[in-house]
Structure formats: structure tokens, C-alpha cells
mmCIF file of C-alpha atoms and ligand atoms in Angstrom:
data_model
loop_
_atom_site.group_PDB
_atom_site.id
_atom_site.type_symbol
_atom_site.label_atom_id
_atom_site.label_comp_id
_atom_site.label_asym_id
_atom_site.label_seq_id
_atom_site.Cartn_x
_atom_site.Cartn_y
_atom_site.Cartn_z
ATOM 1 C CA MET A 14 0.165 -0.055 0.031
ATOM 2 C CA ILE A 15 1.118 3.362 -0.593
ATOM 3 C CA GLY A 16 -0.283 6.597 1.250
ATOM 4 C CA ASN A 17 -2.434 9.165 -0.332
ATOM 5 C CA ARG A 18 0.083 11.696 -0.130
ATOM 6 C CA VAL A 19 2.922 10.067 -1.682
ATOM 7 C CA GLU A 20 0.528 8.720 -4.346
ATOM 8 C CA ALA A 21 -0.598 11.846 -5.340
ATOM 9 C CA ALA A 22 2.854 13.435 -5.349
ATOM 10 C CA LEU A 23 4.321 10.670 -7.506
ATOM 11 C CA ASN A 24 1.295 11.299 -9.964
ATOM 12 C CA GLU A 25 2.534 14.736 -10.402
ATOM 13 C CA GLN A 26 6.142 13.451 -10.715
ATOM 14 C CA ILE A 27 5.019 11.340 -13.749
ATOM 15 C CA VAL A 28 3.589 14.411 -15.027
ATOM 16 C CA GLN A 29 6.728 16.243 -14.539
ATOM 17 C CA GLU A 30 8.737 13.666 -16.449
ATOM 18 C CA PHE A 31 6.356 13.463 -19.409
ATOM 19 C CA TYR A 32 6.494 17.522 -19.429
ATOM 20 C CA ALA A 33 10.492 17.150 -19.457
ATOM 21 C CA SER A 34 10.049 14.576 -22.380
ATOM 22 C CA GLN A 35 7.885 16.681 -24.264
ATOM 23 C CA TYR A 36 9.962 20.088 -23.494
ATOM 24 C CA TYR A 37 13.262 18.058 -24.693
ATOM 25 C CA LEU A 38 11.350 16.857 -27.784
ATOM 26 C CA SER A 39 10.028 20.461 -28.885
ATOM 27 C CA MET A 40 14.162 21.218 -28.603
ATOM 28 C CA SER A 41 14.929 18.669 -30.613
ATOM 29 C CA ALA A 42 12.495 19.841 -33.311
ATOM 30 C CA HIS A 43 13.884 23.265 -32.959
ATOM 31 C CA PHE A 44 17.178 21.887 -33.463
ATOM 32 C CA GLU A 45 16.193 19.713 -36.640
ATOM 33 C CA ARG A 46 14.649 23.152 -37.960
ATOM 34 C CA THR A 47 17.761 25.199 -37.326
ATOM 35 C CA GLY A 48 20.346 22.751 -38.916
ATOM 36 C CA TYR A 49 21.719 21.064 -36.009
ATOM 37 C CA PRO A 50 20.887 17.514 -36.251
ATOM 38 C CA GLY A 51 23.593 16.167 -33.896
ATOM 39 C CA PHE A 52 21.986 18.243 -31.275
ATOM 40 C CA ALA A 53 18.477 17.031 -32.186
ATOM 41 C CA HIS A 54 19.477 13.527 -31.836
ATOM 42 C CA TRP A 55 21.029 14.180 -28.464
ATOM 43 C CA MET A 56 17.649 15.862 -27.253
ATOM 44 C CA ARG A 57 15.554 13.149 -28.643
ATOM 45 C CA MET A 58 17.491 10.444 -26.763
ATOM 46 C CA GLN A 59 16.983 12.987 -23.842
ATOM 47 C CA ALA A 60 13.290 12.963 -24.470
ATOM 48 C CA ASP A 61 13.198 9.019 -24.304
ATOM 49 C CA GLU A 62 15.024 8.905 -21.309
ATOM 50 C CA GLU A 63 12.513 11.304 -19.383
ATOM 51 C CA ARG A 64 9.719 8.924 -20.620
ATOM 52 C CA GLU A 65 11.461 6.187 -18.995
ATOM 53 C CA HIS A 66 11.743 8.132 -15.672
ATOM 54 C CA ALA A 67 8.002 8.655 -16.108
ATOM 55 C CA LEU A 68 7.163 4.910 -16.445
ATOM 56 C CA ARG A 69 9.695 3.843 -13.952
ATOM 57 C CA ILE A 70 7.352 6.020 -11.186
ATOM 58 C CA PHE A 71 4.192 4.830 -13.101
ATOM 59 C CA ASP A 72 5.516 1.093 -12.357
ATOM 60 C CA PHE A 73 6.355 2.029 -9.137
ATOM 61 C CA VAL A 74 2.693 3.138 -7.980
ATOM 62 C CA ASN A 75 1.212 0.393 -9.797
ATOM 63 C CA ASP A 76 3.680 -2.135 -8.063
ATOM 64 C CA ARG A 77 2.608 -0.637 -4.627
ATOM 65 C CA ALA A 78 -1.132 -1.100 -5.249
ATOM 66 C CA GLY A 79 -1.331 2.400 -5.720
ATOM 67 C CA ARG A 80 -3.659 4.324 -8.390
ATOM 68 C CA VAL A 81 -1.942 5.514 -11.178
ATOM 69 C CA VAL A 82 -4.054 8.890 -12.244
ATOM 70 C CA LEU A 83 -2.404 10.829 -15.390
ATOM 71 C CA GLY A 84 -2.586 14.480 -14.921
ATOM 72 C CA ARG A 85 -2.569 17.103 -17.823
ATOM 73 C CA ILE A 86 0.862 17.540 -19.600
ATOM 74 C CA ASP A 87 1.660 21.413 -20.354
ATOM 75 C CA ALA A 88 2.696 22.682 -23.743
ATOM 76 C CA PRO A 89 6.225 23.184 -23.725
ATOM 77 C CA PRO A 90 7.597 26.249 -25.794
ATOM 78 C CA SER A 91 8.318 26.070 -29.336
ATOM 79 C CA GLU A 92 10.582 28.834 -29.790
ATOM 80 C CA PHE A 93 14.242 28.522 -28.471
ATOM 81 C CA GLY A 94 17.263 30.671 -29.212
ATOM 82 C CA SER A 95 21.036 29.606 -30.096
ATOM 83 C CA PRO A 96 22.367 26.293 -29.011
ATOM 84 C CA LEU A 97 23.950 27.954 -26.177
ATOM 85 C CA GLU A 98 20.531 28.963 -24.626
ATOM 86 C CA VAL A 99 18.912 25.986 -25.409
ATOM 87 C CA PHE A 100 21.520 23.915 -23.305
ATOM 88 C CA GLN A 101 21.177 26.544 -20.628
ATOM 89 C CA ALA A 102 17.527 26.205 -20.534
ATOM 90 C CA ALA A 103 17.701 22.470 -20.396
ATOM 91 C CA LEU A 104 20.110 23.063 -17.325
ATOM 92 C CA ALA A 105 17.613 25.371 -15.791
ATOM 93 C CA HIS A 106 15.283 22.393 -16.140
ATOM 94 C CA GLU A 107 17.387 19.722 -14.701
ATOM 95 C CA ARG A 108 17.878 21.839 -11.782
ATOM 96 C CA LYS A 109 13.969 22.283 -11.127
ATOM 97 C CA VAL A 110 13.675 18.526 -11.489
ATOM 98 C CA THR A 111 16.220 18.088 -9.067
ATOM 99 C CA ALA A 112 14.472 20.479 -6.378
ATOM 100 C CA LEU A 113 10.956 18.449 -7.210
ATOM 101 C CA ILE A 114 12.599 14.860 -6.361
ATOM 102 C CA GLY A 115 14.313 16.480 -3.290
ATOM 103 C CA GLU A 116 10.705 17.615 -2.183
ATOM 104 C CA LEU A 117 9.441 14.145 -2.884
ATOM 105 C CA TYR A 118 12.059 12.497 -0.908
ATOM 106 C CA ARG A 119 11.458 15.004 2.125
ATOM 107 C CA LEU A 120 7.802 13.951 1.877
ATOM 108 C CA ALA A 121 8.718 10.383 1.755
ATOM 109 C CA VAL A 122 10.768 10.760 4.734
ATOM 110 C CA GLU A 123 7.882 12.749 6.613
ATOM 111 C CA GLU A 124 5.362 9.689 5.700
ATOM 112 C CA THR A 125 8.212 7.456 6.842
ATOM 113 C CA ASP A 126 7.725 5.513 3.233
ATOM 114 C CA TYR A 127 10.807 3.527 2.987
ATOM 115 C CA PRO A 128 9.987 1.977 -0.331
ATOM 116 C CA THR A 129 9.524 5.313 -1.940
ATOM 117 C CA GLN A 130 12.615 6.548 -0.485
ATOM 118 C CA VAL A 131 14.545 3.564 -1.824
ATOM 119 C CA MET A 132 12.897 4.233 -5.468
ATOM 120 C CA LEU A 133 13.652 7.918 -5.251
ATOM 121 C CA GLN A 134 17.471 7.593 -4.438
ATOM 122 C CA TRP A 135 17.890 6.174 -8.064
ATOM 123 C CA PHE A 136 16.488 9.611 -8.836
ATOM 124 C CA VAL A 137 18.848 11.297 -6.685
ATOM 125 C CA ASN A 138 21.606 9.915 -8.150
ATOM 126 C CA GLU A 139 20.405 10.331 -12.069
ATOM 127 C CA GLN A 140 19.858 14.102 -11.398
ATOM 128 C CA VAL A 141 23.399 14.456 -10.128
ATOM 129 C CA GLN A 142 24.294 13.258 -13.611
ATOM 130 C CA GLU A 143 21.619 14.941 -15.508
ATOM 131 C CA GLU A 144 23.036 18.126 -14.191
ATOM 132 C CA LYS A 145 26.584 17.408 -14.812
ATOM 133 C CA VAL A 146 26.128 16.256 -18.638
ATOM 134 C CA ALA A 147 23.933 19.338 -19.252
ATOM 135 C CA SER A 148 26.346 21.738 -17.256
ATOM 136 C CA ASP A 149 29.412 20.378 -19.440
ATOM 137 C CA ILE A 150 27.641 20.856 -22.576
ATOM 138 C CA VAL A 151 26.966 24.578 -21.518
ATOM 139 C CA ASP A 152 30.553 24.898 -20.662
ATOM 140 C CA ARG A 153 31.841 23.620 -24.064
ATOM 141 C CA LEU A 154 29.276 25.531 -25.823
ATOM 142 C CA ARG A 155 30.548 28.753 -24.262
ATOM 143 C CA LEU A 156 34.117 27.786 -24.793
ATOM 144 C CA ALA A 157 33.265 27.415 -28.480
ATOM 145 C CA GLY A 158 31.916 30.885 -28.515
ATOM 146 C CA ASP A 159 31.750 31.916 -32.308
ATOM 147 C CA ASP A 160 34.022 29.122 -33.254
ATOM 148 C CA LYS A 161 32.091 27.388 -35.831
ATOM 149 C CA SER A 162 34.557 24.252 -36.185
ATOM 150 C CA ALA A 163 34.285 23.720 -32.476
ATOM 151 C CA LEU A 164 30.557 24.000 -32.822
ATOM 152 C CA LEU A 165 30.479 21.300 -35.363
ATOM 153 C CA LEU A 166 32.726 19.176 -33.538
ATOM 154 C CA LEU A 167 30.301 19.118 -30.558
ATOM 155 C CA GLU A 168 27.399 18.864 -32.581
ATOM 156 C CA THR A 169 28.973 15.694 -34.488
ATOM 157 C CA GLU A 170 29.957 14.234 -30.831
ATOM 158 C CA LEU A 171 26.458 14.641 -29.355
ATOM 159 C CA GLY A 172 24.877 12.819 -32.489
ATOM 160 C CA GLN A 173 26.481 9.926 -31.480
ATOM 161 C CA ARG A 174 24.651 9.468 -28.176
ATOM 162 C CA GLN A 175 23.374 6.154 -27.505
ATOM 163 C CA GLY A 176 20.814 4.950 -25.534
ATOM 164 C CA GLU A 177 21.222 4.430 -21.565
ATOM 165 C CA ALA A 178 20.464 0.757 -20.326
ATOM 166 C CA GLY A 179 17.998 1.546 -17.345
ATOM 167 C CA GLY A 180 17.604 4.958 -18.283
HETATM 168 FE FE1 FEO B 15 13.802 12.969 -15.427
HETATM 169 FE FE2 FEO B 15 16.181 14.863 -16.612
HETATM 170 O O1 FEO B 15 15.174 13.843 -15.272
#
């Protein structure tokens, strides 16, 4: 069994993860449109990963004999700026998700819900990685500045991103 408050918060987090998926997919479309297929690929993989995050919580609520109630997912923006601005927005979004996971964890502690705490530990670790990866890309885009060849190199590199097992 799962408590009502934790169940509601997990359902809300499912929506947040699906929103993140939509957000990155919209960024992927933006990069397709503006001539950056490598960045578009990277964002598409990121969108897939966020969907996996949503399903991870979905499965957990079901496993605990809880009730999954899927909420409304807001439309993401469709206008974005330069590659640097897009990745800065992605980093800001990951920081927001980290804060949400932190609040969820705090609630699970308050409710002495140990299984949820254990499940969320995966997300706590994942957010460290998510922020690091986004932050590294922002740093490299800053360094590249107006250097087109450095930008193309990074573009090619990110275009090689593979799916991650357990995503
Ligand atoms: Fe599901 Fe990128 O955090």
C-alpha cells in the first residue's frame, strides 16, 4: 500500500517527467529546424529518457497497489534561441527537477515511506548525472563561442549519443 499524499505526489512527478520529455522533444524539433541534427538527436534521446523516468514511477505506483492518475501535461515552448541558450534552458530545467525530487524525498521521509525513499534514491543519483552532463555541454558551448568548427565538432559528438540501459 501507498499513502495518499505520496501517491498524489508521485502522480504529479509522472506528469513532470512527461513534461520534461515533451520539452526536450520540442528542443529536438528546434534543432532539426535550425540545422543541428546532432543536437536534435541528443535531445530526442533525452526525451526518450524522460519518458522512461515517468514509466519508472508509473510502475512503482502500480507495484505498490496504488492508483496511477495521469494528469494534464502542459505544452512546452516551441521557440528557442542559440544552442547555448537551449542547453542553458535544459540545465535550468534539470535543476528544477532536482528540487522536485528533493521535495518528494522529504515527503517520503515525513511519511516514513521507506520503499518510496529507496526508489527515489535512483532519481537522486540520476539528477546528479543529468545536471553534470547538461552543465558540461553548456561549458563547452561557451568555450566554442563563435568558433564554428568547435561547434560542429560538439554537434557531431552529441549526435553519437546512444540509449542508456535502465535510462
Ligand atoms: Fe527525469 Fe532529466 O530528469
